[in-house]
Amino acid sequence: VFKATKVDSVYTSDPIKNPDAQKIKTLTYKEALDKEIKVVDKTALTLAQEHGIVIKIFNAFDTNAVVNAVENKGYGSTITP
């Protein structure tokens, strides 16, 4: 699943409100649920976890965002089973 957002990755807190928020490149569903990551709601995370679906988070406003999300493993953040 590809999730386009207004930020470029998953962060420890809202990077727009907190300039000290740290980028998280990869995390598991359990980590996302435990840390209460707000970029994806809990129901979506739980359903994706149950079905082993990987979620890629990226900035919708970057040039070539979708292409980069599909082709570049270092682009955005990935939530995995």
CSV table of C-alpha atoms in Angstrom, one decimal:
chain,number,residue,atom,x,y,z
A,1,VAL,CA,0.0,0.0,0.0
A,2,PHE,CA,1.3,3.5,-0.8
A,3,LYS,CA,0.3,6.3,1.5
A,4,ALA,CA,1.0,9.8,0.2
A,5,THR,CA,1.1,12.5,3.0
A,6,LYS,CA,2.3,16.0,3.5
A,7,VAL,CA,5.5,14.9,5.1
A,8,ASP,CA,8.3,12.8,3.6
A,9,SER,CA,8.4,9.9,6.1
A,10,VAL,CA,7.2,8.6,9.5
A,11,TYR,CA,8.5,10.7,12.4
A,12,THR,CA,8.6,10.3,16.1
A,13,SER,CA,6.2,13.2,16.4
A,14,ASP,CA,4.6,15.8,14.0
A,15,PRO,CA,7.6,17.4,12.2
A,16,ILE,CA,5.6,20.4,11.3
A,17,LYS,CA,4.9,21.2,15.0
A,18,ASN,CA,8.1,19.8,16.4
A,19,PRO,CA,11.4,20.6,14.6
A,20,ASP,CA,13.2,18.0,16.8
A,21,ALA,CA,11.1,15.1,15.5
A,22,GLN,CA,13.2,12.3,14.2
A,23,LYS,CA,12.7,10.5,10.9
A,24,ILE,CA,12.0,6.7,11.1
A,25,LYS,CA,12.9,4.9,7.9
A,26,THR,CA,11.6,1.5,8.7
A,27,LEU,CA,9.4,0.1,11.5
A,28,THR,CA,7.2,-2.9,12.1
A,29,TYR,CA,3.4,-2.8,12.6
A,30,LYS,CA,4.0,-3.6,16.3
A,31,GLU,CA,6.3,-0.6,16.6
A,32,ALA,CA,3.9,1.7,14.8
A,33,LEU,CA,1.0,0.5,17.0
A,34,ASP,CA,3.1,0.7,20.2
A,35,LYS,CA,4.5,4.2,19.4
A,36,GLU,CA,1.0,5.3,18.3
A,37,ILE,CA,2.3,6.6,15.0
A,38,LYS,CA,-0.5,8.9,13.7
A,39,VAL,CA,0.3,8.8,9.9
A,40,VAL,CA,-1.9,5.7,9.5
A,41,ASP,CA,-4.9,4.9,11.7
A,42,LYS,CA,-4.9,1.9,14.0
A,43,THR,CA,-7.6,0.0,12.1
A,44,ALA,CA,-5.6,0.3,8.8
A,45,LEU,CA,-2.4,-0.8,10.5
A,46,THR,CA,-4.1,-3.8,12.1
A,47,LEU,CA,-5.8,-4.9,8.9
A,48,ALA,CA,-2.5,-4.5,7.0
A,49,GLN,CA,-0.7,-6.5,9.7
A,50,GLU,CA,-3.2,-9.3,9.6
A,51,HIS,CA,-2.7,-9.6,5.8
A,52,GLY,CA,1.0,-9.1,5.7
A,53,ILE,CA,0.8,-5.9,3.6
A,54,VAL,CA,3.7,-3.5,3.5
A,55,ILE,CA,2.9,0.2,3.8
A,56,LYS,CA,5.1,2.9,2.1
A,57,ILE,CA,4.7,6.4,3.4
A,58,PHE,CA,6.0,9.3,1.3
A,59,ASN,CA,5.4,13.0,0.5
A,60,ALA,CA,2.7,13.5,-2.1
A,61,PHE,CA,4.1,16.9,-3.1
A,62,ASP,CA,7.6,15.8,-4.0
A,63,THR,CA,8.5,15.8,-7.7
A,64,ASN,CA,8.0,12.3,-9.1
A,65,ALA,CA,6.8,11.2,-5.7
A,66,VAL,CA,5.0,8.0,-6.8
A,67,VAL,CA,7.8,6.9,-9.1
A,68,ASN,CA,10.3,7.4,-6.3
A,69,ALA,CA,8.1,5.6,-3.8
A,70,VAL,CA,7.9,2.6,-6.2
A,71,GLU,CA,11.5,2.5,-7.4
A,72,ASN,CA,13.6,3.9,-4.6
A,73,LYS,CA,14.0,1.8,-1.4
A,74,GLY,CA,15.5,4.7,0.4
A,75,TYR,CA,12.6,7.1,-0.3
A,76,GLY,CA,10.0,7.7,2.4
A,77,SER,CA,9.3,5.2,5.3
A,78,THR,CA,8.2,1.6,5.2
A,79,ILE,CA,6.0,-0.2,7.7
A,80,THR,CA,6.5,-4.0,7.6
A,81,PRO,CA,5.0,-7.1,9.1
